[in-house]
Short mmCIF file of C-alpha atoms in Angstrom, two decimals:
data_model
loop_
_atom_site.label_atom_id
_atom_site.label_comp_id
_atom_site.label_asym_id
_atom_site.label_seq_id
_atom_site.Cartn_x
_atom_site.Cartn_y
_atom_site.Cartn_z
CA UNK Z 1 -6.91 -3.14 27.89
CA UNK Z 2 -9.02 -5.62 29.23
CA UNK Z 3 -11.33 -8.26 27.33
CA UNK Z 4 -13.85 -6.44 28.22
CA UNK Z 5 -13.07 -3.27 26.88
CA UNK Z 6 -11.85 -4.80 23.69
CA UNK Z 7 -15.20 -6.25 23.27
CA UNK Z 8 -16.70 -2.46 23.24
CA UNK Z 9 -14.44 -1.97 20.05
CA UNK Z 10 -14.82 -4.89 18.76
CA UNK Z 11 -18.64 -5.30 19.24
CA UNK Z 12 -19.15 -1.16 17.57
CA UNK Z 13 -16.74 -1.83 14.60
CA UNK Z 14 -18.85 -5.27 13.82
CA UNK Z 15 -22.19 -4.23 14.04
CA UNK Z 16 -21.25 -1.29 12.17
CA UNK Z 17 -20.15 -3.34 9.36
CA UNK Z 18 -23.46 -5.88 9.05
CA UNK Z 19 -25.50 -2.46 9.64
CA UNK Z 20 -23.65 -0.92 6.61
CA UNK Z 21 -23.65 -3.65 4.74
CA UNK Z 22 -27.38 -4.84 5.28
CA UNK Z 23 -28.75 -1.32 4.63
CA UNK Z 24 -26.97 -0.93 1.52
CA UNK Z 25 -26.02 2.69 2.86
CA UNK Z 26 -23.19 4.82 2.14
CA UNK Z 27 -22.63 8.14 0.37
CA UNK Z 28 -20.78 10.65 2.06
CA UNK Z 29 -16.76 11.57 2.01
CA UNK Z 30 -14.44 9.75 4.79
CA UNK Z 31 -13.37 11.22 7.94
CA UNK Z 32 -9.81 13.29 7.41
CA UNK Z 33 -6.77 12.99 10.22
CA UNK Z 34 -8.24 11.79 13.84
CA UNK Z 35 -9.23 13.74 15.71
CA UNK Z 36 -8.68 11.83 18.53
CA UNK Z 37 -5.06 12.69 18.43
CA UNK Z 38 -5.52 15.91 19.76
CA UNK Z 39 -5.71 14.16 23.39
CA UNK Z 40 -2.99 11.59 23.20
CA UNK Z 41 0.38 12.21 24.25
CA UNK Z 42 2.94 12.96 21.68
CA UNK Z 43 5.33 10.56 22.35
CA UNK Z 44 2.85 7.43 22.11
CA UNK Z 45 4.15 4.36 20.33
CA UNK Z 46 0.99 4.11 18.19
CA UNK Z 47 -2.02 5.31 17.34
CA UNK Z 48 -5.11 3.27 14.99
CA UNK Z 49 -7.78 5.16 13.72
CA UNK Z 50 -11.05 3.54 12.85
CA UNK Z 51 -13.33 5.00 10.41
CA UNK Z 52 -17.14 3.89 11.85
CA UNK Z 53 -19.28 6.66 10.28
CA UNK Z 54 -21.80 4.25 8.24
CA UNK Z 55 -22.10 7.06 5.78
CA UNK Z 56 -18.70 7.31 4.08
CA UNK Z 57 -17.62 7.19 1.11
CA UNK Z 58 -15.56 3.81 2.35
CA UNK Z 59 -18.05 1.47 3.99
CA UNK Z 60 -19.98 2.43 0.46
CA UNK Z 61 -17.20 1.02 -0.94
CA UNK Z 62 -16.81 -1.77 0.88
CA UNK Z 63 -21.11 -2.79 0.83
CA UNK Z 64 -20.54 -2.98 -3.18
CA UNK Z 65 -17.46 -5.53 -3.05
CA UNK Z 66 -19.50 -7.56 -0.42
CA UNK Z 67 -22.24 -7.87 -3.31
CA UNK Z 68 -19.95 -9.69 -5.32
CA UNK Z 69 -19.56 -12.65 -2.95
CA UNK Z 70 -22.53 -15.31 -2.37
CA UNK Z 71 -22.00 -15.68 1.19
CA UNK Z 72 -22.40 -11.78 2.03
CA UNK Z 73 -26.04 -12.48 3.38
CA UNK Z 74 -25.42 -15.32 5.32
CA UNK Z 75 -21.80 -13.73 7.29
CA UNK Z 76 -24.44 -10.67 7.62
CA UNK Z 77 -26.30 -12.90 9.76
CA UNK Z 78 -23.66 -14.86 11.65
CA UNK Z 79 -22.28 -11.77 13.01
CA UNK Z 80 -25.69 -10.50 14.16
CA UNK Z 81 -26.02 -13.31 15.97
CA UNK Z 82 -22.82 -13.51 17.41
CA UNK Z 83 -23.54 -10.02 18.85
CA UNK Z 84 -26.98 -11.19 20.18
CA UNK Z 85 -25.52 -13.71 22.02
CA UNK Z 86 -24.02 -11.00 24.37
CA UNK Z 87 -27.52 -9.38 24.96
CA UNK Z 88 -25.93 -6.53 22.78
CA UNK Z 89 -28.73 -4.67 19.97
CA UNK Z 90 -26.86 -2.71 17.44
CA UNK Z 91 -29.53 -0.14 17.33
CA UNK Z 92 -30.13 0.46 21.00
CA UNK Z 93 -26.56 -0.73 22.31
CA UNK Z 94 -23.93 0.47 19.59
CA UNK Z 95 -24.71 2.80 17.22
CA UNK Z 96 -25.57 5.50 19.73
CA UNK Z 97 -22.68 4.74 21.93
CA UNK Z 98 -20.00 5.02 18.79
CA UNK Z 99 -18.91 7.91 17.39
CA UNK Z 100 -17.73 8.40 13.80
CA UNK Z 101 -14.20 7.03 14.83
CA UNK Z 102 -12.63 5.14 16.98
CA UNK Z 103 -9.19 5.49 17.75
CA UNK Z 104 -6.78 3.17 19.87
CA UNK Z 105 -3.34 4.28 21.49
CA UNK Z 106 -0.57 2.21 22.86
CA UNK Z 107 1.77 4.15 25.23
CA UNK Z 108 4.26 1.57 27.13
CA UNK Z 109 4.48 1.72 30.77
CA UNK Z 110 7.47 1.99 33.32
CA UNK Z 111 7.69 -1.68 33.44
CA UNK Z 112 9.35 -3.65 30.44
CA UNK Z 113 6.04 -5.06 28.99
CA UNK Z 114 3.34 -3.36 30.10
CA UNK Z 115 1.67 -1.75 27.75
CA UNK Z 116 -1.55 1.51 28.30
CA UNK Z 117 -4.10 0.12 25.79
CA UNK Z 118 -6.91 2.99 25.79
CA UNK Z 119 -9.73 3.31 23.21
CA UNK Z 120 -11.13 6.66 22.34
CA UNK Z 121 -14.76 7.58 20.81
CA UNK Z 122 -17.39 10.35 20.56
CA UNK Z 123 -20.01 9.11 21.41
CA UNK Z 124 -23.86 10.32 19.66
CA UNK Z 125 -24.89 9.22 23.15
CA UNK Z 126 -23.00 9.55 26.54
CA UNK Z 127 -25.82 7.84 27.84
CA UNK Z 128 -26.00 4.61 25.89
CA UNK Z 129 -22.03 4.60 25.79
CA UNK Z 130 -22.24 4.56 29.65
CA UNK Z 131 -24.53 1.75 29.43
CA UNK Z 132 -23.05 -0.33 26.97
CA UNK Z 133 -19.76 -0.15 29.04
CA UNK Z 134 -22.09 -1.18 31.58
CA UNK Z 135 -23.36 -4.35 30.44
CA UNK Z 136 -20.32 -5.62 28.85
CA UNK Z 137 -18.74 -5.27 32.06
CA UNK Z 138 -21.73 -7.44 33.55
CA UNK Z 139 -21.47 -10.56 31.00
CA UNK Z 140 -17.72 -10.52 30.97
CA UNK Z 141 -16.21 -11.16 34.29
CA UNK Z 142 -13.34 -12.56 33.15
CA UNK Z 143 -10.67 -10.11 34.12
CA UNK Z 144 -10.99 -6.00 35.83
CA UNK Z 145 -14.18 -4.19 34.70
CA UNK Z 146 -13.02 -1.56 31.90
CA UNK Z 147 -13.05 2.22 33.26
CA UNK Z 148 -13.52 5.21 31.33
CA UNK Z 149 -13.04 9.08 31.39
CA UNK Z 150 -14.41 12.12 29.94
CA UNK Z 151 -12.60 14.59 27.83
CA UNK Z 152 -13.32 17.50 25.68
CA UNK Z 153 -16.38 15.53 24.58
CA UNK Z 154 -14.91 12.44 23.83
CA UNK Z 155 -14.41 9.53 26.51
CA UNK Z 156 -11.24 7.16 27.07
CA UNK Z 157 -11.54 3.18 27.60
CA UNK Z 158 -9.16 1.22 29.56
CA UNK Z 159 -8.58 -1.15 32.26
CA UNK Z 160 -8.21 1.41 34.98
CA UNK Z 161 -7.39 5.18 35.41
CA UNK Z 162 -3.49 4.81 35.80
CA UNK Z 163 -3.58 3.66 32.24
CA UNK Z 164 -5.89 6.19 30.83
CA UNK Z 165 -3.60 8.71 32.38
CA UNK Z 166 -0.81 7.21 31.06
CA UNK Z 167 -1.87 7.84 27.36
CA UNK Z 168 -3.63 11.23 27.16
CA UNK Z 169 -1.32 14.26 27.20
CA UNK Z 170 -1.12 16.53 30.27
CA UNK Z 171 -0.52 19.46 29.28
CA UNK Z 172 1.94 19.49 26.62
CA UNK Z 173 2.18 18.95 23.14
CA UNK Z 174 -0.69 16.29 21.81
CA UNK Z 175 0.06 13.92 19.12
CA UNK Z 176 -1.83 15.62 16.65
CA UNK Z 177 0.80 18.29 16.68
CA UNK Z 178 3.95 15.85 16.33
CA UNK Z 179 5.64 16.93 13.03
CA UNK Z 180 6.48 12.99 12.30
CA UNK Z 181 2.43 12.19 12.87
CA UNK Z 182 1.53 14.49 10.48
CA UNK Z 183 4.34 13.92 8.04
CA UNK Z 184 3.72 9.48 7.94
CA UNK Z 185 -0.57 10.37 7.70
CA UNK Z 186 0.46 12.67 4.75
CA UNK Z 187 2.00 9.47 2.73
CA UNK Z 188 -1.54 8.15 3.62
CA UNK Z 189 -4.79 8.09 1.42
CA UNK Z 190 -7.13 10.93 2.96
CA UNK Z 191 -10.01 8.82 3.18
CA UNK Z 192 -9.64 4.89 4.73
CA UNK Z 193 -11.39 2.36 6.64
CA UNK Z 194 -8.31 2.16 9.41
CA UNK Z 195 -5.41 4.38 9.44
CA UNK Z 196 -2.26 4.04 11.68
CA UNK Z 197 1.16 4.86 13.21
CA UNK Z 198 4.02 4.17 14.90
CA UNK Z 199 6.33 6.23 16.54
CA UNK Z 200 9.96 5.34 15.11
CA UNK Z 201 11.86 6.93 18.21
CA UNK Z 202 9.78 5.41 20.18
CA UNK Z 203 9.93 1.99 18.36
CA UNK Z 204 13.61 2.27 18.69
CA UNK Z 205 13.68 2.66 22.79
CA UNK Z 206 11.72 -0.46 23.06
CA UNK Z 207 13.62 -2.70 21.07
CA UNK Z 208 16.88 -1.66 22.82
CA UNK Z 209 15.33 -2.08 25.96
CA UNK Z 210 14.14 -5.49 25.26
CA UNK Z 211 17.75 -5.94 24.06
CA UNK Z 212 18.97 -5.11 26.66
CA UNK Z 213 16.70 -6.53 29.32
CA UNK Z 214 17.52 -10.04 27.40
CA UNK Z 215 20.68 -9.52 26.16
CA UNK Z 216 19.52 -11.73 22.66
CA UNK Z 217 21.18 -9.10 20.50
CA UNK Z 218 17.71 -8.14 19.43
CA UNK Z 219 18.68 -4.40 18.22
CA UNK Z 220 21.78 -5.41 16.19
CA UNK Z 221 18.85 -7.82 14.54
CA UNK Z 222 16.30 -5.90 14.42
CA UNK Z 223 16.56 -4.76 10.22
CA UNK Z 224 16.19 -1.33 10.17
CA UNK Z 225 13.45 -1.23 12.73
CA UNK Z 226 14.95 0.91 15.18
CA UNK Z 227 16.34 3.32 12.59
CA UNK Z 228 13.06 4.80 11.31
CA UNK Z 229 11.48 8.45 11.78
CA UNK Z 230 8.34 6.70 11.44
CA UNK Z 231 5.87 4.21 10.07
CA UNK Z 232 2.28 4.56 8.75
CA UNK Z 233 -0.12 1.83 6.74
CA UNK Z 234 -3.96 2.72 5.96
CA UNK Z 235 -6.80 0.02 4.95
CA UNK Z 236 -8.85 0.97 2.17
CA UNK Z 237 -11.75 -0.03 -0.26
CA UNK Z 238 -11.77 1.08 -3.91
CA UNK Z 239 -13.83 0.04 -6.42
CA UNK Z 240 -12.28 -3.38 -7.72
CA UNK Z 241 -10.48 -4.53 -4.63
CA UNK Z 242 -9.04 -3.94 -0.99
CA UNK Z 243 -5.85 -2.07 -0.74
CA UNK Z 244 -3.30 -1.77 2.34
CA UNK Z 245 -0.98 1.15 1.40
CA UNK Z 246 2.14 2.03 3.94
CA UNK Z 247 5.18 3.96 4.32
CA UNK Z 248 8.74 3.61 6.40
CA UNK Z 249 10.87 7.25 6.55
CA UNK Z 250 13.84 7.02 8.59
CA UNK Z 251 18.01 5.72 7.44
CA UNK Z 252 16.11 2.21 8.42
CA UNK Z 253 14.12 2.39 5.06
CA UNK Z 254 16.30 0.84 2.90
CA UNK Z 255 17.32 -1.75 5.32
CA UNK Z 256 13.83 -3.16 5.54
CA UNK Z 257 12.75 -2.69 1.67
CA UNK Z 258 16.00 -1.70 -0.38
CA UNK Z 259 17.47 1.06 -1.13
CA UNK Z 260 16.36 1.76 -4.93
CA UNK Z 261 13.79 0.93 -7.37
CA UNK Z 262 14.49 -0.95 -10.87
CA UNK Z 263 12.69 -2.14 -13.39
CA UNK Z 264 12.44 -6.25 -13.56
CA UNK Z 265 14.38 -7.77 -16.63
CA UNK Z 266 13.56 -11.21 -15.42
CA UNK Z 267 9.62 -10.36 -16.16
CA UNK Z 268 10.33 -11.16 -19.69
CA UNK Z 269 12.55 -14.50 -18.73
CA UNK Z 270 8.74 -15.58 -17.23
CA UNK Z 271 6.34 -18.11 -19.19
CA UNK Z 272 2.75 -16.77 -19.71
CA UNK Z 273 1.22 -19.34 -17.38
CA UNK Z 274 2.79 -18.46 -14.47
CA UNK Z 275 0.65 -18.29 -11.09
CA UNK Z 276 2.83 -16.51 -9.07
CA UNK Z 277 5.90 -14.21 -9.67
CA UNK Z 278 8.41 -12.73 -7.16
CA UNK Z 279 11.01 -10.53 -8.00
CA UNK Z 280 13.86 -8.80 -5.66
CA UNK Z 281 17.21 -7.36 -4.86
CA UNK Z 282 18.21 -8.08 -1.45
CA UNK Z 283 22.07 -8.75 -2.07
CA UNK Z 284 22.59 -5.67 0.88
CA UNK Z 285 20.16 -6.15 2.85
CA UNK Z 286 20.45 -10.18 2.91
CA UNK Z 287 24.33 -10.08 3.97
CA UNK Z 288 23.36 -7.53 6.78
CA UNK Z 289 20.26 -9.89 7.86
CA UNK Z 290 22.90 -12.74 8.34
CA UNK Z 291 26.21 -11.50 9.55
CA UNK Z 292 24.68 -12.67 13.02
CA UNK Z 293 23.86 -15.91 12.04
CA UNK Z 294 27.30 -16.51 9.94
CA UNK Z 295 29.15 -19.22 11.54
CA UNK Z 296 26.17 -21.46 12.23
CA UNK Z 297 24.96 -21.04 8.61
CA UNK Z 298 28.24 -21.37 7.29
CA UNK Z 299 28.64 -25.23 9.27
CA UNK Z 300 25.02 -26.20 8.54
CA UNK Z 301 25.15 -25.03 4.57
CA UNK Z 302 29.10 -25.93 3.81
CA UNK Z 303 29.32 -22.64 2.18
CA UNK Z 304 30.46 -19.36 3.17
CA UNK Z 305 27.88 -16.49 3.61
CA UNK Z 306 29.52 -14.19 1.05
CA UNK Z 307 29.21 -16.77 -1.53
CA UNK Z 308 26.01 -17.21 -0.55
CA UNK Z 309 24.82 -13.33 -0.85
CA UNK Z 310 26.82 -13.47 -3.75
CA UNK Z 311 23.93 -15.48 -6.07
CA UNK Z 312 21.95 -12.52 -5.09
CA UNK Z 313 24.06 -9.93 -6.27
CA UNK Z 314 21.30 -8.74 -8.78
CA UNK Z 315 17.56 -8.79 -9.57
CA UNK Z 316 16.06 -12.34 -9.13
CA UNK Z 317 13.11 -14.25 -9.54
CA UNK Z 318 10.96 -17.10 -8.38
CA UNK Z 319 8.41 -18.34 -10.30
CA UNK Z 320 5.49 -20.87 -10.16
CA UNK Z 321 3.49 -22.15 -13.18
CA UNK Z 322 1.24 -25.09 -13.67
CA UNK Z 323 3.23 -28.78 -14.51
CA UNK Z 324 1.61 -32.56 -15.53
CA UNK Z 325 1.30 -33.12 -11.69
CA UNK Z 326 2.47 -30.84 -9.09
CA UNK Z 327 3.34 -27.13 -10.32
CA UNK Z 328 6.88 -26.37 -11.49
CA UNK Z 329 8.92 -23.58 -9.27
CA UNK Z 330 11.87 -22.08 -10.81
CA UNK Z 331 14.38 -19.67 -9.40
CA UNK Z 332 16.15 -17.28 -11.88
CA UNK Z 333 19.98 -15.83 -10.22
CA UNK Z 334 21.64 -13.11 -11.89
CA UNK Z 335 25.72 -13.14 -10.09
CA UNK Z 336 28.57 -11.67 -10.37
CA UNK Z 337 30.01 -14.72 -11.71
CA UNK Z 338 28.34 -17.92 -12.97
CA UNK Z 339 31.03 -19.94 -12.86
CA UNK Z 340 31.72 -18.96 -8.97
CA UNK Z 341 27.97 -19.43 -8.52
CA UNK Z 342 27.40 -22.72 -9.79
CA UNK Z 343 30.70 -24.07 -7.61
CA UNK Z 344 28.55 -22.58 -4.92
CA UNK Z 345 25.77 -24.50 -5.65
CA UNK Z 346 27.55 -27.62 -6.18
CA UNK Z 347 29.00 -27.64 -2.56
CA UNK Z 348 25.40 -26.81 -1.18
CA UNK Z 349 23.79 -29.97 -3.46
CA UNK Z 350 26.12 -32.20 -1.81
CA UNK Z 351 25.72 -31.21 1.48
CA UNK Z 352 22.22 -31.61 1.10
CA UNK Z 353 22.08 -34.82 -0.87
CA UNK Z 354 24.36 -36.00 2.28
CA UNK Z 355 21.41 -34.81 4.71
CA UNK Z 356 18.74 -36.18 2.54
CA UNK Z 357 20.25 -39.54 0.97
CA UNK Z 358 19.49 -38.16 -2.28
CA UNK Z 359 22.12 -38.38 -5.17
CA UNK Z 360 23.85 -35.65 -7.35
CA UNK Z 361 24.40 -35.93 -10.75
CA UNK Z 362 24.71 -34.53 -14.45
CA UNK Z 363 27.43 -32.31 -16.03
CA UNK Z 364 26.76 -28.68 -17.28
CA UNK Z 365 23.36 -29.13 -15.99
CA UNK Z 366 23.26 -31.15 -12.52
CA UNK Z 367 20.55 -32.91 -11.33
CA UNK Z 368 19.57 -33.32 -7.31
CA UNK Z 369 17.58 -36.97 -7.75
CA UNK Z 370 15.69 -37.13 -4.20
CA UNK Z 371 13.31 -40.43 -5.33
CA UNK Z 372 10.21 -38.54 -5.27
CA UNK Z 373 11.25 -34.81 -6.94
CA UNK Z 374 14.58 -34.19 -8.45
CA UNK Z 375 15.77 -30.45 -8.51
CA UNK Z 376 18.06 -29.26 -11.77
CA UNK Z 377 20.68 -26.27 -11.76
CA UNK Z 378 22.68 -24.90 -14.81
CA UNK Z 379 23.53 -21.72 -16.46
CA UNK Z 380 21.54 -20.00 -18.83
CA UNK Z 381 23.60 -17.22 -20.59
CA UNK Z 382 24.34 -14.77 -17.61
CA UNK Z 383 21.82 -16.66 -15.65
CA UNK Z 384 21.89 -19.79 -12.88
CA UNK Z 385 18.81 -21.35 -13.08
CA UNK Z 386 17.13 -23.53 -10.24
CA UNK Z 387 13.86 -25.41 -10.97
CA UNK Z 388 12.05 -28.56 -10.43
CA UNK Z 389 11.11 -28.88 -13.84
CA UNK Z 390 13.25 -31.11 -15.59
CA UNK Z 391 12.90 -28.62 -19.32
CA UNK Z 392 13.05 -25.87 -16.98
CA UNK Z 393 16.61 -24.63 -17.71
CA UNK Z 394 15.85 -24.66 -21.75
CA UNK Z 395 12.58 -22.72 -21.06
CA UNK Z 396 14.42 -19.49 -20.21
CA UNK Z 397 15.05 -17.48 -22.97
CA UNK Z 398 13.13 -19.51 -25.15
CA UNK Z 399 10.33 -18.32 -27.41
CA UNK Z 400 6.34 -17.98 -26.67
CA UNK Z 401 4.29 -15.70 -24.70
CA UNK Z 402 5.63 -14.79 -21.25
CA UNK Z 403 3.87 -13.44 -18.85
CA UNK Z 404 3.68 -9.68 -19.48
CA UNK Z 405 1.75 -10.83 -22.36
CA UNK Z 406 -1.05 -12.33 -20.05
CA UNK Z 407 -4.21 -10.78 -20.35
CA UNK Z 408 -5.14 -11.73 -16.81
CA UNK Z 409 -1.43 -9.95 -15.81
CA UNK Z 410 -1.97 -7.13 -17.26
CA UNK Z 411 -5.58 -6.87 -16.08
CA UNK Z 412 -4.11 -7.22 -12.37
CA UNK Z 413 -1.31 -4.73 -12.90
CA UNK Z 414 -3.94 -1.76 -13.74
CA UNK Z 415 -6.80 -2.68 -11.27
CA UNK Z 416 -3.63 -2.43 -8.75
CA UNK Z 417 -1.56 0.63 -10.40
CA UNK Z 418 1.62 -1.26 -9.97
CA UNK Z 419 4.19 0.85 -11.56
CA UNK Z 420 6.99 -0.35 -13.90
CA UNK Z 421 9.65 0.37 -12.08
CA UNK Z 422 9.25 -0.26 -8.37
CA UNK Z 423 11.54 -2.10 -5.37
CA UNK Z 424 10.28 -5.66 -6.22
CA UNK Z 425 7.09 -7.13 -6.26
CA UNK Z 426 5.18 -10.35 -5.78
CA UNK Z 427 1.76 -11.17 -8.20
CA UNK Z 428 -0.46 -14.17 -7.53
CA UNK Z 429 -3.07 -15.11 -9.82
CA UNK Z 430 -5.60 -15.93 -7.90
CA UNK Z 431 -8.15 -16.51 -10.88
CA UNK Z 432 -6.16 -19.61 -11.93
CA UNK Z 433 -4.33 -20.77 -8.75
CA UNK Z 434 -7.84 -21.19 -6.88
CA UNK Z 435 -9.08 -23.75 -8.92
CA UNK Z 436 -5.68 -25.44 -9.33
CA UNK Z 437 -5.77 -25.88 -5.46
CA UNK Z 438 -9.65 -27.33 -5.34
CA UNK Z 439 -8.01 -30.08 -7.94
CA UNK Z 440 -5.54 -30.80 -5.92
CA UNK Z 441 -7.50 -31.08 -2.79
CA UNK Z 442 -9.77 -33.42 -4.52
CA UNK Z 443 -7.64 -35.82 -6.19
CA UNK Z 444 -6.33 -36.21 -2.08
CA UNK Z 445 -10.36 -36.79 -1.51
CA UNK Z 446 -10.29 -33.21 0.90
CA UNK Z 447 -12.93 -31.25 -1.46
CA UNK Z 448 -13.69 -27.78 -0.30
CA UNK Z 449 -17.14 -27.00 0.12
CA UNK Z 450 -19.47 -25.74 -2.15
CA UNK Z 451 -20.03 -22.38 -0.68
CA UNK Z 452 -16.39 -21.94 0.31
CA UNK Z 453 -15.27 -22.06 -3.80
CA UNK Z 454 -18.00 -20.41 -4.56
CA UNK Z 455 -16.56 -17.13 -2.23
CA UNK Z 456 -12.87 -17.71 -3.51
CA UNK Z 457 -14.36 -17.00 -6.81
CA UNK Z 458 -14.41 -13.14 -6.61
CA UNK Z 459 -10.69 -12.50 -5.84
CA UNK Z 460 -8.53 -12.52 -9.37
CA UNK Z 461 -5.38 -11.34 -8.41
CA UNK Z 462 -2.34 -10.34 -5.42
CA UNK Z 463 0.14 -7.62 -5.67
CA UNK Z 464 2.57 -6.44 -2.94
CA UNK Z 465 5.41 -4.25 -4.02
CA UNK Z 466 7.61 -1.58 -2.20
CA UNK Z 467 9.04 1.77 -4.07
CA UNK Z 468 10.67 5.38 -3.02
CA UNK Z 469 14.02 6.65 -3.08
CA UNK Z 470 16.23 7.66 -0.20
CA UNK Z 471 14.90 6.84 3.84
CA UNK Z 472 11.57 7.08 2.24
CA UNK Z 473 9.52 3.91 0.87
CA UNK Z 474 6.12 2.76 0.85
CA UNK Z 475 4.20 -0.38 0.28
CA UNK Z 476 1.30 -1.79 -1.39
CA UNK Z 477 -0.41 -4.67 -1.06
CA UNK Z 478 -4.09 -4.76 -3.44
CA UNK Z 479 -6.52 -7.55 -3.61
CA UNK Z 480 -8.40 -7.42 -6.96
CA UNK Z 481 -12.07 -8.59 -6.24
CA UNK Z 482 -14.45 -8.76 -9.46
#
């Protein structure tokens, strides 16, 4: 698709949003499955759905988080301008030329690389949509002027015919009737701001062709990508924060996310304070992800790459929490074996105190002295612990709160329905890390404006997990906003 035409799309969807959110409006349920599918061409790579019907229940949504930030009036007004610029009104231009969705398919041509880009609206207005395309082909001359078509109502975008062609079905089965389509939007919420999906057959074919067409080994690296039925992700606004929700079906799943859920026993290891949290089980998946890679990993680390996978034979964690200067990370390992471990880890400290011209030292618990930061390693119990913080070893397993005791934790885990047991997950706290990072930038004299902290001040928390069973899994990622 040309600039131009992306300009139509991207022009509608941001005046849409200042119109919503200036106007306060909002009210009525979300648009269902596109409809716009019923003209593509089964077989399409992917399909994006775009909810711009300024009365759903969504953009309602979204106009009461944007109340919570300072700066809502003012990025109100920047994009207005930004659109005025372009000789483009919102009320004569754009919202008559829109329909209530627009919808964007990517079909790839007969030549490696070249992709049919082709929007698709119903318009309120053929007229106005005409003449919109019409004077965004005028001020943008900058490569083919975009082309559309007419169909059933609705009208097709693109950079020329061939392409538009390329994308809508002829005849056969559309897209809306693809069992897979209908089966990744049904792991989908019903109502969303964007919605969309990629064909996994399809997904498959291109990577081997690139593969091929390279000869980089790209599908043997590829993680599970081109072993999926299909993939789907919606955007979505609820009433305390933003959430991206997706799903992976297909024997790729558990390559890319795991292949079971668990519940973290390493939460409890965790100090109260901590800003950010990661837990995981990748033992499988990691050895897979570097069998390629083996014998230059193997000469550049000193170790082998099954000792390696080996520290992550079970659940681990990384952890951050607040120290006297710099915060303290801290990696929790669960092997097989701690004693195989930590000779693991004492080959890879020496290689790297060789690269660095730091020093190694200590007995049960070693020490990696770099002048600046030192790193310590040791076992705790069934444990190897890695941290920068020089009590950090004798802080695991110790007494005190930890941090599924914190208020603010616990606070994050309901606004985002995280579920006890799940496939790993990471949390953030962004109520506390935010203004540990405005200290930091101004003790280096870099202090962030006034009306940036003020906007950071809204968001509380991050969490991104995966969780399923089987060639099914699906992902979360929620941004609490209060």
């Amino acid at each position: 698709m040309t600039v131009p035409a992306c300009r139509i799309f991207v022009a509608g969807l941001l005046t849409t949003v200042s119109l919503l959110l200036a106007a306060g409006c909002g009210g009525s349920s979300g648009a269902g499955a596109s409809s716009g599918a019923s003209l593509v061409r089964s077989d399409a790579l992917a399909f994006v759905s775009l909810d711009s019907d300024l009365g759903s229940s969504q953009w309602k949504q979204v106009n009461d988080l944007s109340h919570k930030f300072p700066g809502r009036d003012l990025a109100i007004a920047q994009l207005k301008q930004s659109l005025s610029k372009n000789g483009i009104d919102h009320d004569k231009d754009v919202k008559p030329a829109l329909g209530s969705e627009v919808d964007i398919v990517f079909v790839p041509g007969t030549t490696l690389g070249d992709f049919a880009v082709v929007g698709l609206t119903k318009p309120k207005d053929a007229g106005k949509f005409k003449d919109l395309i019409k004077k965004l082909n005028a001020t943008d001359t900058s490569g083919p002027p975009a082309v559309y078509r007419k169909v059933n109502g609705w009208y097709a975008l693109s950079d020329s015919q061939a392409h538009i062609s390329q994308a809508l079905k002829s005849g056969g089965k559309a897209l809306s009737g693809e069992p897979s389509y209908k089966d990744a939007l049904g792991k989908l919420p019903s109502s969303a701001l964007a919605k969309a999906y990629v064909n996994g057959a399809e997904l498959a074919k291109l990577i081997h062709q690139y593969s091929q067409a390279r000869g980089n080994g790209l599908a043997g690296a590829a993680s599970g990508l081109d072993k999926l039925d299909f993939a789907s992700a919606s955007l979505s606004a609820e009433s305390d924060g933003i959430r991206a929700h997706g799903a992976v079906q297909g024997s790729g799943a558990s390559a890319l996310a795991g292949s079971g859920d668990y519940r973290s026993k390493l939460l409890g290891e965790v100090p109260a304070d901590a800003l950010a949290f990661l837990t995981f089980r990748t033992a499988k998946g990691l050895g897979s992800a570097l069998r390629s890679a083996e014998a230059p990993l193997e000469y550049a680390l000193g170790i082998s790459v099954p000792d390696l996978v080996q520290l992550f034979a079970n659940e681990s964690a990384l952890y951050v929490r607040p120290g006297a200067v710099i915060p303290e990370i801290t990696l929790l390992l669960q092997p097989k074996s701690t004693t195989s471990a930590l000779a693991t880890l004492d080959k890879l400290a020496q290689r790297i105190a060789r690269a660095t011209g730091g020093t190694v030292k200590g007995g049960a618990e070693k020490t990696i002295d770099f002048g600046q930061f030192a790193v310590h390693y040791g076992a705790k119990g069934n444990k190897v612990v890695i941290t920068s913080a020089t009590n950090g070893l004798a802080q695991v397993g110790s007494s005190g709160d930890k941090l599924t005791d914190s208020a603010d934790f616990k606070e994050a885990k309901g606004a985002a329905g995280l579920p006890d047991t799940n496939g790993g997950f990471l949390y953030l706290d962004l109520k506390n890390a935010i203004p540990l990072i405005e200290g930091f930038a101004g003790v280096a004299g870099a202090n962030l404006p006034s009306n940036v902290t003020e906007n950071l001040r809204p968001l509380r928390s991050f969490l991104a997990w995966n969780a399923g069973s089987g060639n099914t899994r699906t992902f979360d990622v929620f941004l609490e906003i209060k």
